Short mmCIF file of C-alpha atoms and ligand atoms in Angstrom, two decimals:
data_model
loop_
_atom_site.label_atom_id
_atom_site.label_comp_id
_atom_site.label_asym_id
_atom_site.label_seq_id
_atom_site.Cartn_x
_atom_site.Cartn_y
_atom_site.Cartn_z
CA MET A 956 292.21 117.09 79.69
CA VAL A 957 295.45 115.89 77.50
CA GLU A 958 295.93 112.56 78.43
CA LYS A 959 292.12 112.01 77.73
CA ASP A 960 292.53 113.33 74.14
CA SER A 961 295.90 111.47 73.49
CA ASP A 962 293.57 108.17 74.54
CA ASP A 963 290.41 109.03 72.21
CA HIS A 964 292.55 110.04 69.31
CA THR A 965 296.09 108.35 68.82
CA PRO A 966 296.04 104.87 69.83
CA ALA A 967 292.62 104.42 68.38
CA GLU A 968 293.68 104.35 65.04
CA GLU A 969 296.10 101.11 65.34
CA PRO A 970 293.69 97.85 65.68
CA ILE A 971 293.82 95.50 68.35
CA ALA A 972 293.25 91.99 67.93
CA THR A 973 291.20 90.51 70.29
CA PRO A 974 292.61 87.90 72.48
CA ASN A 975 295.11 91.03 73.18
CA PHE A 976 292.59 93.57 74.25
CA ILE A 977 291.01 90.10 76.30
CA GLY A 978 294.60 89.49 77.57
CA LEU A 979 295.20 93.68 79.19
CA LEU A 980 291.81 93.11 80.78
CA LEU A 981 292.80 90.38 82.63
CA GLU A 982 296.15 92.02 83.23
CA VAL A 983 294.23 95.14 84.95
CA GLU A 984 291.91 92.72 86.98
CA GLN A 985 294.97 91.73 88.49
CA ASP A 986 297.08 94.64 88.88
CA ALA A 987 293.17 95.48 90.89
CA MET A 988 292.71 92.44 92.56
CA ALA A 989 296.78 93.11 93.87
CA ALA A 990 295.78 96.07 94.60
CA ILE A 991 292.88 95.88 97.12
CA GLU A 992 294.39 92.97 98.49
CA ALA A 993 297.39 94.95 99.92
CA SER A 994 296.32 98.58 99.89
CA GLU A 995 295.10 100.34 103.19
CA LYS A 996 293.68 102.89 101.65
CA PRO A 997 289.93 104.01 102.27
CA ILE A 998 287.95 101.90 100.28
CA ASP A 999 286.24 104.75 98.79
CA GLN A 1000 289.32 106.11 97.13
CA LEU A 1001 289.94 102.65 95.83
CA ARG A 1002 286.78 102.12 94.27
CA ILE A 1003 287.77 105.75 92.49
CA GLU A 1004 291.28 104.62 91.58
CA LEU A 1005 290.46 101.26 90.39
CA LEU A 1006 287.01 102.08 88.84
CA GLY A 1007 286.54 105.76 88.27
CA GLY A 1008 286.56 107.44 85.14
CA LYS A 1009 290.49 107.72 85.20
CA SER A 1010 290.97 104.39 86.38
CA GLU A 1011 293.13 101.73 83.96
CA LEU A 1012 289.87 99.73 83.06
CA ALA A 1013 288.01 103.22 82.00
CA ARG A 1014 291.17 103.66 79.81
CA LEU A 1015 291.23 100.53 77.93
CA THR A 1016 286.89 100.12 77.87
CA LYS A 1017 287.42 103.26 75.74
CA GLN A 1018 289.15 101.76 73.44
CA ILE A 1019 287.22 99.25 72.61
CA ARG A 1020 286.65 100.47 69.10
CA ARG A 1021 289.88 98.87 68.19
CA VAL A 1022 288.69 95.50 68.19
CA PRO A 1023 287.22 94.44 65.23
CA GLU A 1024 283.81 95.05 65.10
CA GLN A 1025 282.10 91.56 65.16
CA ASP A 1026 283.85 90.93 68.48
CA ARG A 1027 283.36 94.12 70.51
CA ALA A 1028 280.05 92.64 71.99
CA GLN A 1029 281.95 89.92 73.40
CA VAL A 1030 284.55 91.97 74.70
CA GLY A 1031 281.52 94.52 76.71
CA THR A 1032 280.31 91.17 78.44
CA VAL A 1033 284.45 90.58 79.49
CA VAL A 1034 284.44 94.20 80.85
CA ASN A 1035 281.43 94.46 82.28
CA GLN A 1036 282.55 90.91 84.10
CA VAL A 1037 285.91 92.75 85.15
CA LYS A 1038 284.05 95.35 86.97
CA GLN A 1039 282.03 93.04 88.67
CA LYS A 1040 285.13 91.13 90.14
CA ILE A 1041 286.62 94.16 91.31
CA GLU A 1042 283.15 95.50 92.87
CA ASN A 1043 282.72 92.24 94.45
CA ALA A 1044 286.34 92.35 96.06
CA LEU A 1045 285.89 96.03 97.14
CA SER A 1046 282.62 95.06 98.93
CA GLU A 1047 284.16 92.41 100.99
CA LYS A 1048 287.17 94.32 102.11
CA THR A 1049 284.33 96.70 103.47
CA ILE A 1050 282.56 94.20 105.36
CA ASN A 1051 286.02 92.49 106.65
CA THR A 1052 287.43 95.76 107.39
CA PRO A 1053 286.42 98.28 110.62
CA GLN A 1054 284.59 101.28 109.45
CA GLY A 1055 286.79 103.75 108.94
CA ALA A 1056 289.57 101.96 109.76
CA THR A 1057 292.85 102.43 107.75
CA GLU A 1058 294.62 102.20 111.27
CA PRO A 1059 295.84 98.16 112.04
CA ILE A 1060 293.76 96.55 114.33
CA ASP A 1061 294.34 96.27 118.12
CA VAL A 1062 293.21 92.67 118.72
CA THR A 1063 293.86 92.98 122.46
CA ALA A 1064 291.19 95.48 122.51
CA PRO A 1065 288.54 94.45 124.48
CA GLY A 1066 285.39 93.19 122.60
CA THR A 1067 281.69 95.50 122.68
CA LEU A 1068 279.71 94.02 124.79
CA PRO A 1069 276.31 92.59 124.13
CA PRO A 1070 273.71 94.76 125.67
CA VAL A 1071 272.42 93.44 129.25
CA GLY A 1072 268.78 93.39 129.80
CA HIS A 1073 267.20 93.25 133.74
CA LEU A 1074 264.02 91.70 134.91
CA HIS A 1075 260.85 93.20 133.83
CA ILE A 1076 259.40 95.74 136.58
CA VAL A 1077 256.66 93.60 137.56
CA THR A 1078 259.13 90.59 137.76
CA GLN A 1079 260.80 92.50 140.61
CA ALA A 1080 257.95 93.91 142.20
CA VAL A 1081 256.89 90.19 142.50
CA SER A 1082 260.46 89.21 143.89
CA GLU A 1083 260.75 92.14 146.36
CA ILE A 1084 257.24 91.81 147.97
CA THR A 1085 258.14 88.62 148.28
CA ARG A 1086 260.68 88.77 150.27
CA ILE A 1087 259.19 91.18 152.33
CA PHE A 1088 256.65 88.84 153.73
CA GLU A 1089 258.87 86.19 154.15
CA ARG A 1090 260.73 88.30 156.93
CA ILE A 1091 257.80 88.20 158.68
CA GLY A 1092 256.76 84.72 158.30
CA PHE A 1093 254.00 84.34 154.94
CA THR A 1094 255.28 81.46 152.80
CA ARG A 1095 254.70 82.59 148.83
CA VAL A 1096 252.36 80.06 147.22
CA ARG A 1097 250.75 79.37 144.01
CA HIS A 1098 247.43 77.93 143.24
CA PRO A 1099 245.42 77.97 139.60
CA GLU A 1100 244.98 80.39 137.09
CA VAL A 1101 242.35 78.91 135.58
CA ASP A 1102 240.02 77.46 138.04
CA TRP A 1103 236.42 76.38 139.32
CA ASP A 1104 233.78 79.43 139.63
CA TRP A 1105 233.43 77.27 143.35
CA TYR A 1106 236.93 79.07 144.25
CA ALA A 1107 236.33 82.17 142.27
CA PHE A 1108 233.62 82.95 143.43
CA GLU A 1109 230.93 80.60 144.92
CA SER A 1110 233.49 79.68 147.92
CA LEU A 1111 233.46 83.04 149.09
CA ASN A 1112 229.87 83.78 149.28
CA MET A 1113 228.71 85.03 146.25
CA PRO A 1114 226.57 82.46 145.09
CA PRO A 1115 225.92 82.51 141.40
CA ASN A 1116 224.03 85.66 139.91
CA HIS A 1117 224.90 87.56 142.79
CA PRO A 1118 225.05 91.04 141.90
CA ALA A 1119 228.64 90.78 143.56
CA ARG A 1120 229.96 89.34 140.37
CA ASP A 1121 229.57 91.90 138.42
CA GLU A 1122 232.80 94.02 139.68
CA TRP A 1123 234.87 91.14 138.48
CA GLU A 1124 234.30 91.41 134.28
CA THR A 1125 235.31 87.60 134.15
CA PHE A 1126 236.44 85.29 131.47
CA PHE A 1127 234.77 82.16 131.73
CA ILE A 1128 236.01 78.74 130.05
CA LYS A 1129 234.02 75.77 128.63
CA TYR A 1130 234.63 72.70 130.25
CA PRO A 1131 237.19 70.44 128.78
CA GLU A 1132 235.58 68.09 126.67
CA VAL A 1133 235.88 64.86 128.52
CA SER A 1134 237.71 62.04 127.14
CA SER A 1135 238.09 58.59 128.23
CA GLN A 1136 241.02 59.97 130.82
CA ASN A 1137 239.44 62.62 132.15
CA THR A 1138 236.65 61.23 132.72
CA LEU A 1139 236.46 60.02 136.37
CA GLU A 1140 237.90 63.46 137.54
CA VAL A 1141 235.58 65.34 135.92
CA ILE A 1142 232.26 63.02 137.29
CA GLN A 1143 233.52 63.35 140.52
CA LEU A 1144 234.34 67.01 141.12
CA HIS A 1145 230.68 66.96 139.52
CA THR A 1146 229.45 64.61 142.50
CA SER A 1147 231.62 66.03 145.28
CA GLY A 1148 229.18 67.70 146.80
CA LYS A 1149 230.59 71.07 145.90
CA LYS A 1150 229.07 72.94 142.97
CA TYR A 1151 232.36 73.66 141.21
CA LYS A 1152 229.94 75.10 137.92
CA THR A 1153 231.89 76.63 135.31
CA ILE A 1154 236.13 77.28 134.82
CA VAL A 1155 236.83 81.24 134.71
CA LEU A 1156 240.06 82.89 134.00
CA THR A 1157 240.68 84.03 137.75
CA PRO A 1158 239.68 87.52 138.04
CA HIS A 1159 241.27 87.93 141.44
CA THR A 1160 243.63 86.10 143.59
CA SER A 1161 241.52 85.04 145.97
CA ASN A 1162 240.79 81.91 144.90
CA GLY A 1163 243.75 80.98 146.91
CA GLN A 1164 242.16 81.12 149.91
CA VAL A 1165 239.86 78.28 150.03
CA ARG A 1166 242.76 76.36 148.12
CA GLU A 1167 244.75 77.04 150.93
CA MET A 1168 242.56 76.15 153.82
CA GLU A 1169 242.13 72.89 152.36
CA LYS A 1170 245.16 71.58 152.66
CA GLY A 1171 244.25 71.28 156.25
CA LYS A 1172 247.40 73.05 158.50
CA LEU A 1173 246.90 75.89 160.43
CA PRO A 1174 248.07 78.50 161.08
CA ILE A 1175 247.72 79.67 157.52
CA ARG A 1176 250.26 82.35 156.40
CA MET A 1177 250.11 82.83 152.73
CA ILE A 1178 251.57 85.22 149.82
CA ASN A 1179 249.53 83.79 146.83
CA ILE A 1180 251.05 85.74 143.86
CA ALA A 1181 249.27 85.04 140.05
CA LYS A 1182 248.05 86.57 136.94
CA CYS A 1183 244.26 87.74 136.73
CA TYR A 1184 242.49 88.63 134.16
CA ARG A 1185 239.32 90.42 133.26
CA ARG A 1186 237.90 91.86 130.50
CA GLN A 1187 238.65 95.45 131.01
CA VAL A 1188 241.66 98.12 128.62
CA ASP A 1189 242.00 101.36 129.44
CA VAL A 1190 244.79 103.85 130.52
CA SER A 1191 244.69 102.33 134.22
CA HIS A 1192 243.73 98.48 133.09
CA THR A 1193 244.93 95.59 131.09
CA PRO A 1194 242.90 92.27 130.57
CA MET A 1195 246.07 90.19 132.56
CA PHE A 1196 247.37 91.67 135.59
CA HIS A 1197 249.33 90.64 139.02
CA GLN A 1198 247.57 90.27 141.96
CA PHE A 1199 249.12 89.18 145.52
CA GLU A 1200 246.70 88.24 148.51
CA GLY A 1201 247.46 87.64 151.84
CA LEU A 1202 245.91 85.22 154.17
CA TYR A 1203 246.48 85.14 157.80
CA ILE A 1204 244.15 82.56 159.89
CA ASP A 1205 245.54 81.48 163.64
CA ARG A 1206 243.77 81.52 166.93
CA ASN A 1207 242.96 85.28 168.02
CA VAL A 1208 243.57 87.09 164.59
CA SER A 1209 242.43 90.58 165.15
CA ILE A 1210 242.11 93.83 163.26
CA MET A 1211 245.00 95.09 164.98
CA HIS A 1212 246.98 92.37 163.30
CA LEU A 1213 245.81 93.47 160.11
CA LYS A 1214 247.01 96.51 160.33
CA GLY A 1215 250.45 95.78 161.67
CA VAL A 1216 251.21 93.84 158.98
CA PHE A 1217 249.91 96.77 156.40
CA ASP A 1218 251.98 98.89 158.08
CA TYR A 1219 255.04 96.94 157.95
CA PHE A 1220 254.62 96.01 154.39
CA VAL A 1221 254.02 99.83 153.43
CA LYS A 1222 257.06 101.18 155.67
CA GLN A 1223 259.36 98.86 153.26
CA PHE A 1224 257.97 98.90 150.30
CA TYR A 1225 257.44 102.40 150.06
CA GLY A 1226 259.69 104.18 152.72
CA PRO A 1227 259.08 104.68 156.74
CA ASP A 1228 257.24 108.25 156.05
CA ARG A 1229 254.31 106.54 154.19
CA GLU A 1230 251.42 105.67 156.36
CA ILE A 1231 248.19 103.39 155.65
CA ARG A 1232 244.59 103.64 156.66
CA LEU A 1233 241.36 101.53 156.81
CA ARG A 1234 238.43 102.66 154.88
CA PRO A 1235 234.85 100.88 156.10
CA PHE A 1236 233.65 99.12 152.48
CA HIS A 1237 231.76 96.07 152.08
CA PHE A 1238 233.41 92.38 150.22
CA GLN A 1239 231.48 89.90 150.23
CA PHE A 1240 234.32 87.81 151.71
CA THR A 1241 234.84 89.61 154.53
CA GLU A 1242 232.86 91.37 157.23
CA PRO A 1243 234.29 93.66 158.60
CA SER A 1244 235.58 94.67 155.26
CA PHE A 1245 237.94 98.13 154.41
CA GLU A 1246 239.71 99.47 151.57
CA VAL A 1247 243.52 100.64 152.29
CA ASP A 1248 244.57 104.00 151.29
CA ILE A 1249 248.42 104.90 151.94
CA SER A 1250 249.61 108.56 152.08
CA CYS A 1251 250.46 109.97 149.32
CA GLY A 1252 254.58 110.54 148.76
CA ILE A 1253 254.16 113.13 146.43
CA CYS A 1254 252.19 115.70 148.64
CA HIS A 1255 252.83 113.22 151.86
CA GLY A 1256 248.98 113.05 152.70
CA THR A 1257 248.58 116.41 152.81
CA GLY A 1258 246.88 116.93 149.30
CA TYR A 1259 248.62 119.57 148.22
CA VAL A 1260 252.14 120.28 146.84
CA THR A 1261 252.53 123.92 147.68
CA LYS A 1262 249.92 126.28 149.03
CA GLY A 1263 246.59 126.44 147.26
CA GLN A 1264 248.35 124.09 144.88
CA LYS A 1265 246.17 119.82 144.52
CA CYS A 1266 248.41 117.42 144.23
CA ARG A 1267 247.30 115.90 141.11
CA LEU A 1268 248.26 112.37 141.98
CA CYS A 1269 246.25 111.41 144.74
CA LYS A 1270 242.89 112.25 146.02
CA GLU A 1271 243.22 114.67 148.96
CA GLY A 1272 246.52 112.85 150.43
CA TRP A 1273 245.89 109.33 150.14
CA LEU A 1274 246.39 106.73 147.28
CA GLU A 1275 243.94 103.53 147.47
CA MET A 1276 245.91 100.89 146.94
CA ALA A 1277 244.02 96.83 148.31
CA GLY A 1278 240.43 95.88 149.45
CA SER A 1279 241.34 93.86 152.87
CA GLY A 1280 239.19 92.57 155.61
CA MET A 1281 238.18 89.70 158.01
CA VAL A 1282 237.64 86.30 156.35
CA HIS A 1283 233.89 85.98 156.63
CA PRO A 1284 232.88 82.81 158.58
CA VAL A 1285 231.22 81.22 155.23
CA VAL A 1286 234.39 81.23 153.38
CA LEU A 1287 236.72 79.71 156.69
CA LYS A 1288 233.81 77.14 156.61
CA ASN A 1289 233.80 76.10 153.25
CA GLY A 1290 237.70 76.11 153.57
CA GLY A 1291 236.65 73.42 156.31
CA VAL A 1292 238.26 76.13 159.00
CA ASP A 1293 236.37 76.25 162.44
CA PRO A 1294 234.97 79.87 162.60
CA ALA A 1295 234.39 79.38 166.32
CA LYS A 1296 237.83 78.65 167.37
CA TYR A 1297 239.68 80.56 164.13
CA SER A 1298 239.85 84.10 162.68
CA GLY A 1299 241.49 85.24 159.95
CA PHE A 1300 242.32 88.28 157.55
CA ALA A 1301 242.89 88.58 153.72
CA PHE A 1302 243.93 91.10 151.83
CA GLY A 1303 244.25 91.58 147.79
CA TRP A 1304 246.45 94.16 145.76
CA GLY A 1305 247.22 94.70 142.04
CA ILE A 1306 250.93 94.53 141.56
CA GLU A 1307 251.40 97.12 138.86
CA ARG A 1308 249.32 99.67 140.62
CA ALA A 1309 251.17 99.14 143.63
CA TYR A 1310 254.63 99.43 141.35
CA MET A 1311 253.72 102.55 140.01
CA MET A 1312 252.65 104.06 143.06
CA LYS A 1313 255.91 102.93 144.28
CA SER A 1314 258.98 104.62 141.19
CA GLY A 1315 256.43 107.92 141.62
CA THR A 1316 256.76 107.13 137.87
CA LYS A 1317 254.47 109.78 135.76
CA LEU A 1318 253.02 106.73 134.17
CA ASP A 1319 249.86 107.77 132.73
CA ASP A 1320 249.34 104.54 130.59
CA LEU A 1321 249.48 101.25 132.73
CA ARG A 1322 249.38 99.55 129.31
CA LEU A 1323 252.85 99.99 128.65
CA ILE A 1324 254.19 97.60 131.34
CA TYR A 1325 253.15 95.29 128.84
CA SER A 1326 253.97 97.04 125.67
CA ASN A 1327 257.19 95.13 125.18
CA ASP A 1328 259.19 98.69 124.90
CA VAL A 1329 262.23 98.80 125.52
CA ARG A 1330 262.88 102.23 125.83
CA PHE A 1331 260.34 101.98 129.04
CA SER A 1332 261.90 99.06 130.49
CA GLU A 1333 264.73 100.12 130.21
CA GLN A 1334 263.81 103.05 132.73
CA PHE A 1335 262.87 100.44 135.55
N1 DAH B 2302 239.98 90.04 145.49
C1 DAH B 2302 239.83 91.65 145.86
C2 DAH B 2302 239.91 92.54 144.30
O1 DAH B 2302 240.24 91.75 143.29
C3 DAH B 2302 240.49 92.37 146.06
C4 DAH B 2302 240.23 91.98 148.12
C5 DAH B 2302 239.76 92.22 148.80
C6 DAH B 2302 241.05 90.79 148.58
C7 DAH B 2302 239.35 91.73 149.94
C8 DAH B 2302 241.01 90.02 149.82
C9 DAH B 2302 239.86 90.56 150.54
O2 DAH B 2302 241.56 89.41 149.77
O3 DAH B 2302 239.67 90.32 151.76
O4 DAH B 2302 239.34 93.63 144.10
#
C-alpha cells in the first residue's frame, strides 16, 4: 500500500518527456522478455510478475499522466503493444513447456505411444471362420456382391414372383446404361439363354452356389464370405451384414457329412461343450432343408439358468443359427452338375449373429457393430 501511494503521488508531479517514457517502456519489455526466456518459474507466476497489478509495467502505466497530454494516446498504444508482446511470449512458452513442468525434461525418457487399434470384430470373425473351414479342406472364394437376379434367386429355384422371394427384402438396381463399351456384354447376357433379369445387391451369399458350379471343377468345397444387403433396420438387423456360405458337392455326399461339418465348426468356434441340432425347415434351393440350432452357452441347452429361472438369451436351450440342406437337383442342374451322379449340401450363416453368440456379449442392438464408436469396438 505504501508503495502504491508513493507511485500515485510523488513522481506524478514531475513531467517526463515522451521519448524517455517510451524508452522506459521498452526497457520493461526487454527485461520481461529476458525473464520469460531464462526463468523456470511456472508460467502463471511469471504472468502475475510481469503483467499483474504490481508489475513494473503496471507501475509505469500508472505514471502515464506525467507525459504531455497530447502524447498520451500515442504512449497508450505503445503500452498496449508491450503488454501484447509479453503476453505472446508467455503463451509461446506455455505451448513449448510440458504441463506443470518446472523440472528439466528427460530427453531419454520413452515417448508416448500413439493408441494402437485392432481389427474390427467382423473382420476378426471372418478370418477365424475362414481358418476353421480351411482346416477341413474348404477354400474361401469370392463372388459378386452386386449380382444378377438369376444367381441370387432364379437359379436357386425361385422363379420371378415366387412368394419365397419376399423373405429376402432385396434392393434392386437398374441396368447400367448401355454404352458402346459394354453393349456386347449386355447383349451376350440377354441372348445366352439364361434369364438374367435385373440386378440386385445380393441379399444372401447363396448367389455363389451356381457361380461356383459354373467354374466346372468338382468336387466343390467352398466357403463364400461376403457382404449382404436387405431392406431391414432394427435392433437385430442392419441393412448391410455378412454371411458365410458353405457348399460341398461330390459323389455320395449325405446329411451325415452336413452334420459332421457343422459339429466340427461349432466346437471349434464356440467351444467343445456346444452341441448342434437340425430342425426341418423349407428353402427353395435345398431338399430336405433344415435350420441349424446350437446349444445355448449360457444355460447349456437346458433353457434354465437356475431352477425355475428361464434363460433370457435362448429359446428353451437352443439358439437358431443357420439355414442349410441338401442342394436341390434343380440348382445342381442350373450349375451344370448332374444330380444323378453328384449330391451336395449347402448352408448359410450370418456372421454378426454368429459372433454375438460366441462372445456372450450382452449386445442388445446389433447396429452398434457399425456405429463406429470406439468405446464399443475397444471391448473386443
Ligand atoms: N440363404 C439363406 C438365407 O439367407 C440361408 C441358407 C439356407 C443358405 C439354406 C443355404 C441353404 O446355403 O442351403 O436365409
